[in-house]
Amino acid sequence: MSAPLVVSALSWTVMTFVDRVLLKGVSGEAMAAAFSASTLWFTALCLPLGICMYASTFVSQYFGAGQPERIGPSVWQGAWLAVLACPLLLMTIPLAEPAFAAAAHGDETMRLEVIYFQVLMWGAPAMLLAQAFSSFYSGRGRTRVVMLVDAVFAAVNLLLDYAWIYGHWGFPEMGIAGAGWATVVSLWLKAATYLVLLMLPENRARFATLSGMRLDGPLFKRMLYFGGPSGYQLALDVTGFTIFIMLVGRLGPVEAEATSMAFSISTLAFMPIWGLAMGAGILVGQHLGEDRDGVAARATWTSLHVALAYMSVISVTYLLAPDVFLTWFFRGENSPENSPEVYAMAVTLLRFVAAYNLLDATLMVFVSAIKGAGDTQFVLWVSLVMATLLAAASWLAVTQLGVGVYGCWALITGWIWILGVIFLLRFLQGKWRQMRVIEKSPPDLVDGELEPSVA
């Protein structure tokens, strides 16, 4: 279930990672600008994206409950949410300049941040639609389809990056704008591919992917009720993280560049856990749809064991062989000898990442599991409190206390530790076992009489 989702998650991460590596060849400012701008872009997407992603929970529970005719309508409610969110997202394009001016990262970095953010925003609707459409496959456990589609268009994006950033194969040399347009084109091609797959005759017949296209008021409201907190949770967590990134960028260009490298490497390493956690959430949804909460719990614990084993290896590599990851950024004229301060700081920051990796894995697995059951209100309130604390503490650390980059990273490490423990305790409490996001299926009838359920 999870292995293809791991590949799928890695495809997106490799795509953004290579973006930054290629832009490092343009300038250090371009790389740092791409990181901060893409982080703010993702922050703007988080609320609708979290709801679109939650369509997979509805699909998984309907699939487990044996109601395939409700799967197509569930997918389309996520797509309708994406359509309704598009005007609001595009309205953020003119707001980019004042937003990055407030970050105070320097004139050249700010100019590049504005360009990248504004270009990426034209791909935001496609990002949401692709996420909603892909839930048709991921929620049913057909994760290999998601893996293949995502991997193909990640490869397309990488080819376009090389052509558009540096001006190869007849493309204009556009630098950071070229990287943005490569992502936008890839996202729209991916969304179109998922739509074509959704409309295959067998899917229309069995899962009502065409007849269920209409906006279903009750189902849409239920998706907002359960998926809304999930979207807010994602938005709050990423907003707190984004504020942290923006404030650290004020400390100086060396701190901004080293932080960008460390987080880019961290993202590359932990995205397999994101895919594994998504698989756990899907299995929880399917097994709760079957009323088998014990199997759902076993799937979650198995996912955690795999996640911790993987993260242990990654953390040891960060500590003992950081050049395995850093060598991608320090090549040619950008060798460690030419950027000794950035290199030394990035090595130290990877040690902070190693310190929180295991709790980060714990956090992702248990959040995905309880969200797969429908326990999104709890996730929302925890995120509201913790994201507010992170933002406030980051502001105090940078602007009032002057603790420096290492003090800021100690702060983010402690924040992740606390979140990991909170969601572990919530899972052990067990309230998620009685939760469902779908309506109960009607009783079976045999010759006009009720047939006892054998589920």
GROMACS .gro file of C-alpha atoms in nm:
model
  455
    1MET     CA    1   0.000   0.000   0.000
    2SER     CA    2   0.259   0.254   0.109
    3ALA     CA    3   0.559   0.176  -0.114
    4PRO     CA    4   0.412   0.343  -0.425
    5LEU     CA    5   0.305   0.641  -0.211
    6VAL     CA    6   0.662   0.666  -0.086
    7VAL     CA    7   0.783   0.682  -0.447
    8SER     CA    8   0.510   0.935  -0.526
    9ALA     CA    9   0.605   1.157  -0.233
   10LEU     CA   10   0.971   1.127  -0.325
   11SER     CA   11   0.899   1.229  -0.683
   12TRP     CA   12   0.763   1.566  -0.569
   13THR     CA   13   1.046   1.614  -0.322
   14VAL     CA   14   1.317   1.520  -0.570
   15MET     CA   15   1.158   1.767  -0.809
   16THR     CA   16   1.180   2.058  -0.564
   17PHE     CA   17   1.523   1.944  -0.441
   18VAL     CA   18   1.666   1.942  -0.795
   19ASP     CA   19   1.501   2.281  -0.855
   20ARG     CA   20   1.710   2.424  -0.573
   21VAL     CA   21   2.027   2.243  -0.678
   22LEU     CA   22   1.993   2.380  -1.032
   23LEU     CA   23   1.914   2.727  -0.902
   24LYS     CA   24   2.222   2.711  -0.678
   25GLY     CA   25   2.410   2.705  -1.011
   26VAL     CA   26   2.248   3.042  -1.089
   27SER     CA   27   2.317   3.199  -0.749
   28GLY     CA   28   2.286   3.137  -0.377
   29GLU     CA   29   2.018   3.406  -0.365
   30ALA     CA   30   1.813   3.222  -0.629
   31MET     CA   31   1.825   2.900  -0.428
   32ALA     CA   32   1.728   3.068  -0.102
   33ALA     CA   33   1.453   3.267  -0.278
   34ALA     CA   34   1.306   2.952  -0.433
   35PHE     CA   35   1.293   2.787  -0.092
   36SER     CA   36   1.120   3.074   0.090
   37ALA     CA   37   0.884   3.152  -0.201
   38SER     CA   38   0.777   2.790  -0.251
   39THR     CA   39   0.721   2.761   0.125
   40LEU     CA   40   0.490   3.064   0.122
   41TRP     CA   41   0.317   2.929  -0.191
   42PHE     CA   42   0.251   2.598  -0.020
   43THR     CA   43   0.125   2.783   0.286
   44ALA     CA   44  -0.133   2.965   0.074
   45LEU     CA   45  -0.247   2.629  -0.067
   46CYS     CA   46  -0.264   2.438   0.259
   47LEU     CA   47  -0.625   2.497   0.363
   48PRO     CA   48  -0.793   2.385   0.037
   49LEU     CA   49  -0.519   2.127  -0.025
   50GLY     CA   50  -0.580   1.962   0.312
   51ILE     CA   51  -0.952   1.930   0.230
   52CYS     CA   52  -0.883   1.796  -0.120
   53MET     CA   53  -0.643   1.541   0.029
   54TYR     CA   54  -0.912   1.436   0.276
   55ALA     CA   55  -1.124   1.307  -0.011
   56SER     CA   56  -0.907   0.993   0.008
   57THR     CA   57  -1.043   0.924   0.359
   58PHE     CA   58  -1.400   0.927   0.225
   59VAL     CA   59  -1.297   0.705  -0.066
   60SER     CA   60  -1.118   0.459   0.165
   61GLN     CA   61  -1.409   0.429   0.409
   62TYR     CA   62  -1.669   0.393   0.132
   63PHE     CA   63  -1.446   0.133  -0.032
   64GLY     CA   64  -1.410  -0.060   0.294
   65ALA     CA   65  -1.786  -0.036   0.353
   66GLY     CA   66  -1.864  -0.178   0.008
   67GLN     CA   67  -2.029   0.136  -0.137
   68PRO     CA   68  -1.842   0.195  -0.467
   69GLU     CA   69  -2.118   0.420  -0.606
   70ARG     CA   70  -2.026   0.682  -0.342
   71ILE     CA   71  -1.660   0.696  -0.444
   72GLY     CA   72  -1.699   0.906  -0.761
   73PRO     CA   73  -1.914   1.170  -0.588
   74SER     CA   74  -1.660   1.191  -0.303
   75VAL     CA   75  -1.377   1.257  -0.547
   76TRP     CA   76  -1.578   1.528  -0.721
   77GLN     CA   77  -1.657   1.711  -0.397
   78GLY     CA   78  -1.282   1.755  -0.355
   79ALA     CA   79  -1.257   1.878  -0.714
   80TRP     CA   80  -1.539   2.127  -0.659
   81LEU     CA   81  -1.357   2.260  -0.356
   82ALA     CA   82  -1.049   2.308  -0.575
   83VAL     CA   83  -1.252   2.503  -0.832
   84LEU     CA   84  -1.411   2.725  -0.569
   85ALA     CA   85  -1.071   2.802  -0.414
   86CYS     CA   86  -0.907   2.909  -0.743
   87PRO     CA   87  -1.018   3.277  -0.748
   88LEU     CA   88  -0.899   3.330  -0.391
   89LEU     CA   89  -0.560   3.174  -0.467
   90LEU     CA   90  -0.505   3.383  -0.781
   91MET     CA   91  -0.590   3.696  -0.583
   92THR     CA   92  -0.269   3.642  -0.382
   93ILE     CA   93  -0.049   3.712  -0.688
   94PRO     CA   94  -0.043   4.093  -0.642
   95LEU     CA   95   0.012   4.048  -0.268
   96ALA     CA   96   0.349   3.880  -0.318
   97GLU     CA   97   0.557   4.197  -0.327
   98PRO     CA   98   0.436   4.347   0.005
   99ALA     CA   99   0.454   4.002   0.169
  100PHE     CA  100   0.819   3.948   0.079
  101ALA     CA  101   0.905   4.312   0.146
  102ALA     CA  102   0.788   4.254   0.503
  103ALA     CA  103   1.023   3.955   0.528
  104ALA     CA  104   1.320   4.191   0.470
  105HIS     CA  105   1.548   3.937   0.300
  106GLY     CA  106   1.733   4.193   0.084
  107ASP     CA  107   1.643   4.355  -0.247
  108GLU     CA  108   1.776   4.088  -0.485
  109THR     CA  109   1.639   3.795  -0.286
  110MET     CA  110   1.301   3.969  -0.255
  111ARG     CA  111   1.287   4.031  -0.631
  112LEU     CA  112   1.349   3.662  -0.701
  113GLU     CA  113   1.101   3.551  -0.433
  114VAL     CA  114   0.824   3.761  -0.589
  115ILE     CA  115   0.892   3.622  -0.939
  116TYR     CA  116   0.891   3.259  -0.825
  117PHE     CA  117   0.582   3.290  -0.607
  118GLN     CA  118   0.377   3.467  -0.874
  119VAL     CA  119   0.465   3.210  -1.140
  120LEU     CA  120   0.396   2.913  -0.911
  121MET     CA  121   0.054   3.045  -0.818
  122TRP     CA  122  -0.069   2.981  -1.175
  123GLY     CA  123  -0.017   2.612  -1.103
  124ALA     CA  124  -0.207   2.618  -0.772
  125PRO     CA  125  -0.546   2.516  -0.920
  126ALA     CA  126  -0.382   2.220  -1.095
  127MET     CA  127  -0.216   2.113  -0.769
  128LEU     CA  128  -0.554   2.101  -0.594
  129LEU     CA  129  -0.735   1.923  -0.879
  130ALA     CA  130  -0.460   1.661  -0.913
  131GLN     CA  131  -0.478   1.592  -0.538
  132ALA     CA  132  -0.856   1.550  -0.546
  133PHE     CA  133  -0.851   1.327  -0.855
  134SER     CA  134  -0.566   1.112  -0.724
  135SER     CA  135  -0.775   1.023  -0.416
  136PHE     CA  136  -0.984   0.802  -0.647
  137TYR     CA  137  -0.686   0.567  -0.668
  138SER     CA  138  -0.506   0.623  -0.337
  139GLY     CA  139  -0.821   0.580  -0.127
  140ARG     CA  140  -0.892   0.242  -0.289
  141GLY     CA  141  -0.535   0.124  -0.240
  142ARG     CA  142  -0.448   0.154  -0.612
  143THR     CA  143  -0.137   0.344  -0.515
  144ARG     CA  144   0.075   0.221  -0.806
  145VAL     CA  145  -0.129   0.438  -1.042
  146VAL     CA  146  -0.055   0.742  -0.825
  147MET     CA  147   0.312   0.648  -0.820
  148LEU     CA  148   0.336   0.616  -1.199
  149VAL     CA  149   0.155   0.941  -1.275
  150ASP     CA  150   0.349   1.142  -1.018
  151ALA     CA  151   0.684   0.993  -1.125
  152VAL     CA  152   0.620   1.063  -1.494
  153PHE     CA  153   0.540   1.428  -1.438
  154ALA     CA  154   0.822   1.474  -1.188
  155ALA     CA  155   1.053   1.359  -1.470
  156VAL     CA  156   0.881   1.601  -1.709
  157ASN     CA  157   0.935   1.881  -1.460
  158LEU     CA  158   1.304   1.801  -1.421
  159LEU     CA  159   1.358   1.807  -1.798
  160LEU     CA  160   1.174   2.137  -1.827
  161ASP     CA  161   1.377   2.274  -1.534
  162TYR     CA  162   1.704   2.202  -1.710
  163ALA     CA  163   1.576   2.349  -2.038
  164TRP     CA  164   1.403   2.656  -1.893
  165ILE     CA  165   1.646   2.760  -1.620
  166TYR     CA  166   1.959   2.751  -1.837
  167GLY     CA  167   1.809   2.797  -2.185
  168HIS     CA  168   1.864   2.460  -2.355
  169TRP     CA  169   1.679   2.283  -2.641
  170GLY     CA  170   1.538   2.607  -2.780
  171PHE     CA  171   1.391   2.727  -2.451
  172PRO     CA  172   1.471   3.081  -2.333
  173GLU     CA  173   1.709   3.117  -2.038
  174MET     CA  174   1.475   3.233  -1.761
  175GLY     CA  175   1.649   3.137  -1.436
  176ILE     CA  176   1.414   3.120  -1.139
  177ALA     CA  177   1.109   3.209  -1.353
  178GLY     CA  178   1.189   2.912  -1.578
  179ALA     CA  179   1.194   2.682  -1.274
  180GLY     CA  180   0.850   2.812  -1.178
  181TRP     CA  181   0.697   2.768  -1.523
  182ALA     CA  182   0.838   2.414  -1.546
  183THR     CA  183   0.648   2.327  -1.228
  184VAL     CA  184   0.327   2.494  -1.349
  185VAL     CA  185   0.322   2.309  -1.682
  186SER     CA  186   0.394   1.975  -1.511
  187LEU     CA  187   0.114   2.026  -1.259
  188TRP     CA  188  -0.148   2.102  -1.526
  189LEU     CA  189  -0.042   1.799  -1.733
  190LYS     CA  190  -0.070   1.580  -1.424
  191ALA     CA  191  -0.419   1.708  -1.337
  192ALA     CA  192  -0.535   1.648  -1.696
  193THR     CA  193  -0.399   1.292  -1.690
  194TYR     CA  194  -0.584   1.208  -1.370
  195LEU     CA  195  -0.905   1.346  -1.518
  196VAL     CA  196  -0.870   1.125  -1.827
  197LEU     CA  197  -0.815   0.820  -1.606
  198LEU     CA  198  -1.115   0.910  -1.392
  199MET     CA  199  -1.338   0.913  -1.701
  200LEU     CA  200  -1.246   0.566  -1.826
  201PRO     CA  201  -1.565   0.365  -1.907
  202GLU     CA  202  -1.514   0.107  -1.631
  203ASN     CA  203  -1.471   0.384  -1.371
  204ARG     CA  204  -1.782   0.566  -1.490
  205ALA     CA  205  -1.987   0.245  -1.469
  206ARG     CA  206  -1.872   0.112  -1.132
  207PHE     CA  207  -1.778   0.423  -0.934
  208ALA     CA  208  -2.011   0.689  -1.081
  209THR     CA  209  -1.721   0.912  -1.179
  210LEU     CA  210  -1.932   1.090  -1.443
  211SER     CA  211  -2.281   1.079  -1.295
  212GLY     CA  212  -2.138   1.181  -0.957
  213MET     CA  213  -1.978   1.495  -1.099
  214ARG     CA  214  -2.246   1.726  -0.961
  215LEU     CA  215  -2.207   1.921  -0.638
  216ASP     CA  216  -2.366   1.702  -0.369
  217GLY     CA  217  -2.471   1.939  -0.089
  218PRO     CA  218  -2.485   1.695   0.206
  219LEU     CA  219  -2.167   1.513   0.101
  220PHE     CA  220  -1.984   1.841   0.034
  221LYS     CA  221  -2.082   1.971   0.379
  222ARG     CA  222  -1.963   1.649   0.542
  223MET     CA  223  -1.632   1.676   0.359
  224LEU     CA  224  -1.595   2.034   0.482
  225TYR     CA  225  -1.686   1.926   0.837
  226PHE     CA  226  -1.421   1.654   0.855
  227GLY     CA  227  -1.176   1.781   0.594
  228GLY     CA  228  -1.190   2.146   0.702
  229PRO     CA  229  -1.007   2.086   1.032
  230SER     CA  230  -0.756   1.872   0.842
  231GLY     CA  231  -0.695   2.161   0.602
  232TYR     CA  232  -0.670   2.413   0.885
  233GLN     CA  233  -0.425   2.185   1.066
  234LEU     CA  234  -0.201   2.165   0.762
  235ALA     CA  235  -0.227   2.540   0.708
  236LEU     CA  236  -0.148   2.621   1.072
  237ASP     CA  237   0.152   2.388   1.089
  238VAL     CA  238   0.298   2.516   0.763
  239THR     CA  239   0.221   2.879   0.852
  240GLY     CA  240   0.410   2.846   1.179
  241PHE     CA  241   0.696   2.682   0.993
  242THR     CA  242   0.690   2.954   0.722
  243ILE     CA  243   0.707   3.232   0.979
  244PHE     CA  244   1.005   3.053   1.129
  245ILE     CA  245   1.177   3.038   0.785
  246MET     CA  246   1.105   3.404   0.710
  247LEU     CA  247   1.239   3.517   1.047
  248VAL     CA  248   1.556   3.306   1.022
  249GLY     CA  249   1.612   3.466   0.680
  250ARG     CA  250   1.651   3.799   0.861
  251LEU     CA  251   1.959   3.675   1.043
  252GLY     CA  252   2.170   3.705   0.728
  253PRO     CA  253   2.245   3.548   0.388
  254VAL     CA  254   2.466   3.273   0.533
  255GLU     CA  255   2.196   3.167   0.781
  256ALA     CA  256   1.927   3.180   0.509
  257GLU     CA  257   2.131   2.972   0.264
  258ALA     CA  258   2.236   2.711   0.523
  259THR     CA  259   1.878   2.681   0.652
  260SER     CA  260   1.750   2.638   0.298
  261MET     CA  261   1.999   2.356   0.239
  262ALA     CA  262   1.926   2.179   0.567
  263PHE     CA  263   1.548   2.190   0.524
  264SER     CA  264   1.573   2.084   0.158
  265ILE     CA  265   1.781   1.781   0.260
  266SER     CA  266   1.548   1.710   0.552
  267THR     CA  267   1.246   1.719   0.322
  268LEU     CA  268   1.411   1.480   0.078
  269ALA     CA  269   1.477   1.237   0.361
  270PHE     CA  270   1.142   1.250   0.544
  271MET     CA  271   0.908   1.245   0.243
  272PRO     CA  272   0.919   0.862   0.232
  273ILE     CA  273   0.767   0.880   0.582
  274TRP     CA  274   0.497   1.110   0.444
  275GLY     CA  275   0.411   0.841   0.189
  276LEU     CA  276   0.422   0.570   0.455
  277ALA     CA  277   0.195   0.776   0.681
  278MET     CA  278  -0.050   0.831   0.395
  279GLY     CA  279  -0.065   0.455   0.347
  280ALA     CA  280  -0.135   0.408   0.718
  281GLY     CA  281  -0.418   0.663   0.702
  282ILE     CA  282  -0.574   0.488   0.401
  283LEU     CA  283  -0.557   0.148   0.573
  284VAL     CA  284  -0.711   0.292   0.888
  285GLY     CA  285  -0.997   0.433   0.679
  286GLN     CA  286  -1.054   0.107   0.493
  287HIS     CA  287  -1.046  -0.110   0.805
  288LEU     CA  288  -1.273   0.122   1.000
  289GLY     CA  289  -1.514   0.109   0.705
  290GLU     CA  290  -1.507  -0.268   0.760
  291ASP     CA  291  -1.548  -0.217   1.139
  292ARG     CA  292  -1.208  -0.375   1.210
  293ASP     CA  293  -1.037  -0.122   1.435
  294GLY     CA  294  -0.789  -0.379   1.568
  295VAL     CA  295  -0.646  -0.433   1.219
  296ALA     CA  296  -0.635  -0.055   1.171
  297ALA     CA  297  -0.427  -0.021   1.489
  298ARG     CA  298  -0.191  -0.298   1.377
  299ALA     CA  299  -0.138  -0.124   1.041
  300THR     CA  300  -0.049   0.198   1.224
  301TRP     CA  301   0.203   0.036   1.458
  302THR     CA  302   0.365  -0.151   1.170
  303SER     CA  303   0.398   0.177   0.980
  304LEU     CA  304   0.561   0.338   1.282
  305HIS     CA  305   0.817   0.057   1.317
  306VAL     CA  306   0.919   0.092   0.953
  307ALA     CA  307   0.932   0.472   0.983
  308LEU     CA  308   1.156   0.464   1.292
  309ALA     CA  309   1.394   0.212   1.136
  310TYR     CA  310   1.430   0.426   0.824
  311MET     CA  311   1.470   0.752   1.016
  312SER     CA  312   1.737   0.596   1.239
  313VAL     CA  313   1.952   0.520   0.934
  314ILE     CA  314   1.899   0.869   0.792
  315SER     CA  315   1.984   1.036   1.124
  316VAL     CA  316   2.308   0.840   1.160
  317THR     CA  317   2.401   0.944   0.804
  318TYR     CA  318   2.338   1.309   0.889
  319LEU     CA  319   2.573   1.277   1.185
  320LEU     CA  320   2.853   1.068   1.035
  321ALA     CA  321   2.842   1.143   0.663
  322PRO     CA  322   2.664   1.475   0.594
  323ASP     CA  323   2.852   1.514   0.264
  324VAL     CA  324   2.633   1.239   0.116
  325PHE     CA  325   2.361   1.506   0.100
  326LEU     CA  326   2.555   1.833   0.097
  327THR     CA  327   2.773   1.743  -0.202
  328TRP     CA  328   2.482   1.822  -0.433
  329PHE     CA  329   2.496   2.187  -0.331
  330PHE     CA  330   2.873   2.230  -0.318
  331ARG     CA  331   3.005   2.160  -0.665
  332GLY     CA  332   3.241   2.347  -0.898
  333GLU     CA  333   3.261   2.714  -0.805
  334ASN     CA  334   3.029   2.646  -0.509
  335SER     CA  335   3.277   2.410  -0.338
  336PRO     CA  336   3.300   2.407   0.044
  337GLU     CA  337   3.634   2.587   0.018
  338ASN     CA  338   3.460   2.881  -0.152
  339SER     CA  339   3.166   2.885   0.092
  340PRO     CA  340   3.318   2.764   0.423
  341GLU     CA  341   3.073   2.946   0.651
  342VAL     CA  342   2.766   2.815   0.471
  343TYR     CA  343   2.908   2.462   0.460
  344ALA     CA  344   3.001   2.452   0.830
  345MET     CA  345   2.663   2.588   0.935
  346ALA     CA  346   2.473   2.343   0.713
  347VAL     CA  347   2.665   2.050   0.871
  348THR     CA  348   2.564   2.170   1.217
  349LEU     CA  349   2.201   2.223   1.119
  350LEU     CA  350   2.180   1.865   0.992
  351ARG     CA  351   2.263   1.755   1.347
  352PHE     CA  352   1.952   1.938   1.467
  353VAL     CA  353   1.752   1.753   1.199
  354ALA     CA  354   1.894   1.423   1.327
  355ALA     CA  355   1.782   1.519   1.678
  356TYR     CA  356   1.414   1.552   1.580
  357ASN     CA  357   1.384   1.293   1.302
  358LEU     CA  358   1.240   1.009   1.512
  359LEU     CA  359   0.976   1.227   1.676
  360ASP     CA  360   0.893   1.377   1.335
  361ALA     CA  361   0.825   1.026   1.202
  362THR     CA  362   0.610   0.949   1.508
  363LEU     CA  363   0.415   1.271   1.455
  364MET     CA  364   0.342   1.204   1.087
  365VAL     CA  365   0.229   0.842   1.131
  366PHE     CA  366  -0.010   0.907   1.421
  367VAL     CA  367  -0.156   1.227   1.272
  368SER     CA  368  -0.231   1.042   0.949
  369ALA     CA  369  -0.385   0.749   1.136
  370ILE     CA  370  -0.627   0.950   1.350
  371LYS     CA  371  -0.717   1.173   1.056
  372GLY     CA  372  -0.796   0.857   0.860
  373ALA     CA  373  -1.051   0.779   1.129
  374GLY     CA  374  -1.203   1.130   1.134
  375ASP     CA  375  -1.039   1.269   1.450
  376THR     CA  376  -0.966   1.598   1.275
  377GLN     CA  377  -1.106   1.834   1.541
  378PHE     CA  378  -0.840   1.728   1.791
  379VAL     CA  379  -0.568   1.765   1.529
  380LEU     CA  380  -0.693   2.115   1.450
  381TRP     CA  381  -0.690   2.241   1.808
  382VAL     CA  382  -0.344   2.101   1.880
  383SER     CA  383  -0.211   2.264   1.563
  384LEU     CA  384  -0.376   2.596   1.647
  385VAL     CA  385  -0.205   2.611   1.985
  386MET     CA  386   0.132   2.477   1.874
  387ALA     CA  387   0.161   2.681   1.553
  388THR     CA  388   0.081   2.998   1.748
  389LEU     CA  389   0.347   2.912   2.005
  390LEU     CA  390   0.605   2.845   1.732
  391ALA     CA  391   0.535   3.173   1.553
  392ALA     CA  392   0.545   3.376   1.875
  393ALA     CA  393   0.857   3.203   2.005
  394SER     CA  394   1.036   3.247   1.670
  395TRP     CA  395   0.957   3.619   1.668
  396LEU     CA  396   1.085   3.662   2.021
  397ALA     CA  397   1.399   3.458   1.950
  398VAL     CA  398   1.496   3.656   1.638
  399THR     CA  399   1.378   4.010   1.710
  400GLN     CA  400   1.397   4.041   2.088
  401LEU     CA  401   1.635   3.783   2.235
  402GLY     CA  402   1.890   3.760   1.951
  403VAL     CA  403   1.954   3.390   2.012
  404GLY     CA  404   2.093   3.332   1.662
  405VAL     CA  405   2.034   3.056   1.411
  406TYR     CA  406   2.122   2.768   1.645
  407GLY     CA  407   1.884   2.889   1.912
  408CYS     CA  408   1.608   2.906   1.649
  409TRP     CA  409   1.680   2.550   1.540
  410ALA     CA  410   1.673   2.430   1.900
  411LEU     CA  411   1.327   2.585   1.916
  412ILE     CA  412   1.197   2.396   1.611
  413THR     CA  413   1.347   2.073   1.747
  414GLY     CA  414   1.163   2.105   2.079
  415TRP     CA  415   0.840   2.194   1.896
  416ILE     CA  416   0.851   1.871   1.696
  417TRP     CA  417   0.931   1.665   2.006
  418ILE     CA  418   0.624   1.797   2.187
  419LEU     CA  419   0.394   1.735   1.889
  420GLY     CA  420   0.519   1.378   1.849
  421VAL     CA  421   0.440   1.296   2.212
  422ILE     CA  422   0.095   1.461   2.198
  423PHE     CA  423  -0.024   1.259   1.899
  424LEU     CA  424   0.122   0.935   2.034
  425LEU     CA  425  -0.085   0.982   2.352
  426ARG     CA  426  -0.398   1.066   2.149
  427PHE     CA  427  -0.363   0.746   1.948
  428LEU     CA  428  -0.315   0.539   2.264
  429GLN     CA  429  -0.628   0.697   2.413
  430GLY     CA  430  -0.829   0.514   2.144
  431LYS     CA  431  -1.118   0.753   2.072
  432TRP     CA  432  -1.041   0.723   1.700
  433ARG     CA  433  -1.161   0.359   1.705
  434GLN     CA  434  -1.529   0.460   1.720
  435MET     CA  435  -1.507   0.741   1.461
  436ARG     CA  436  -1.636   0.731   1.100
  437VAL     CA  437  -1.669   1.003   0.833
  438ILE     CA  438  -1.925   0.818   0.619
  439GLU     CA  439  -2.291   0.753   0.677
  440LYS     CA  440  -2.388   0.400   0.775
  441SER     CA  441  -2.481   0.180   0.481
  442PRO     CA  442  -2.848   0.082   0.459
  443PRO     CA  443  -2.941  -0.268   0.581
  444ASP     CA  444  -2.934  -0.545   0.325
  445LEU     CA  445  -3.278  -0.661   0.201
  446VAL     CA  446  -3.367  -1.012   0.092
  447ASP     CA  447  -3.720  -1.052  -0.051
  448GLY     CA  448  -3.829  -0.737   0.126
  449GLU     CA  449  -3.696  -0.856   0.464
  450LEU     CA  450  -3.393  -0.737   0.657
  451GLU     CA  451  -3.083  -0.951   0.628
  452PRO     CA  452  -2.851  -0.952   0.930
  453SER     CA  453  -2.512  -0.790   0.869
  454VAL     CA  454  -2.218  -1.030   0.859
  455ALA     CA  455  -1.952  -0.758   0.861
   0.00000   0.00000   0.00000
